[in-house]
Amino acid sequence: NARIGDGVVITPEGKSQNLDAENYFIRDGIVVVPKNAVIPAGFWI
């Protein structure tokens, strides 16, 4: 299971349609948080 901290904002707005980051990726404008990823509290995706 992915762990998403308090106050995290997840939106593809203003980002590339396809992006690879450390704990998430965007494909065709959809943000994907992979299994076992950790998104810290207050993070803005």
PDB file of C-alpha atoms in Angstrom:
ATOM      1  CA  ASN A   1       0.000   0.000   0.000  1.00  0.00           C
ATOM      2  CA  ALA A   2       1.090   3.561  -0.702  1.00  0.00           C
ATOM      3  CA  ARG A   3       1.409   5.971   2.228  1.00  0.00           C
ATOM      4  CA  ILE A   4       0.154   9.510   1.687  1.00  0.00           C
ATOM      5  CA  GLY A   5       0.749  12.037   4.475  1.00  0.00           C
ATOM      6  CA  ASP A   6      -1.580  14.718   5.822  1.00  0.00           C
ATOM      7  CA  GLY A   7      -2.147  17.794   3.681  1.00  0.00           C
ATOM      8  CA  VAL A   8      -0.822  16.266   0.451  1.00  0.00           C
ATOM      9  CA  VAL A   9      -2.173  17.851  -2.739  1.00  0.00           C
ATOM     10  CA  ILE A  10      -2.251  15.625  -5.819  1.00  0.00           C
ATOM     11  CA  THR A  11      -2.970  17.339  -9.136  1.00  0.00           C
ATOM     12  CA  PRO A  12      -1.423  17.071 -12.602  1.00  0.00           C
ATOM     13  CA  GLU A  13      -2.193  20.756 -13.238  1.00  0.00           C
ATOM     14  CA  GLY A  14       0.793  22.652 -14.647  1.00  0.00           C
ATOM     15  CA  LYS A  15       2.870  19.511 -15.181  1.00  0.00           C
ATOM     16  CA  SER A  16       3.876  17.511 -18.227  1.00  0.00           C
ATOM     17  CA  GLN A  17       1.462  14.855 -19.541  1.00  0.00           C
ATOM     18  CA  ASN A  18       4.187  12.262 -18.908  1.00  0.00           C
ATOM     19  CA  LEU A  19       6.570  12.651 -15.980  1.00  0.00           C
ATOM     20  CA  ASP A  20       8.660  10.293 -13.854  1.00  0.00           C
ATOM     21  CA  ALA A  21       9.423  11.382 -10.288  1.00  0.00           C
ATOM     22  CA  GLU A  22      10.846   9.515  -7.299  1.00  0.00           C
ATOM     23  CA  ASN A  23       7.558   8.519  -5.632  1.00  0.00           C
ATOM     24  CA  TYR A  24       4.962   9.103  -8.341  1.00  0.00           C
ATOM     25  CA  PHE A  25       4.555   9.395 -12.075  1.00  0.00           C
ATOM     26  CA  ILE A  26       2.152  10.985 -14.535  1.00  0.00           C
ATOM     27  CA  ARG A  27       0.865   9.167 -17.602  1.00  0.00           C
ATOM     28  CA  ASP A  28      -1.485  10.854 -20.057  1.00  0.00           C
ATOM     29  CA  GLY A  29      -2.239  13.509 -17.417  1.00  0.00           C
ATOM     30  CA  ILE A  30      -3.111  11.008 -14.662  1.00  0.00           C
ATOM     31  CA  VAL A  31      -1.067  11.030 -11.440  1.00  0.00           C
ATOM     32  CA  VAL A  32      -0.119   7.512 -10.327  1.00  0.00           C
ATOM     33  CA  VAL A  33       1.300   6.701  -6.888  1.00  0.00           C
ATOM     34  CA  PRO A  34       2.844   3.221  -7.118  1.00  0.00           C
ATOM     35  CA  LYS A  35       2.526   0.481  -4.545  1.00  0.00           C
ATOM     36  CA  ASN A  36       4.698   1.024  -1.426  1.00  0.00           C
ATOM     37  CA  ALA A  37       5.477   4.660  -2.319  1.00  0.00           C
ATOM     38  CA  VAL A  38       5.635   7.203   0.509  1.00  0.00           C
ATOM     39  CA  ILE A  39       4.401  10.756  -0.094  1.00  0.00           C
ATOM     40  CA  PRO A  40       5.372  12.914   2.920  1.00  0.00           C
ATOM     41  CA  ALA A  41       2.956  15.252   4.718  1.00  0.00           C
ATOM     42  CA  GLY A  42       2.486  18.627   3.055  1.00  0.00           C
ATOM     43  CA  PHE A  43       3.887  17.463  -0.290  1.00  0.00           C
ATOM     44  CA  TRP A  44       2.467  19.075  -3.442  1.00  0.00           C
ATOM     45  CA  ILE A  45       2.283  16.877  -6.535  1.00  0.00           C
TER      46      ILE A  45
END
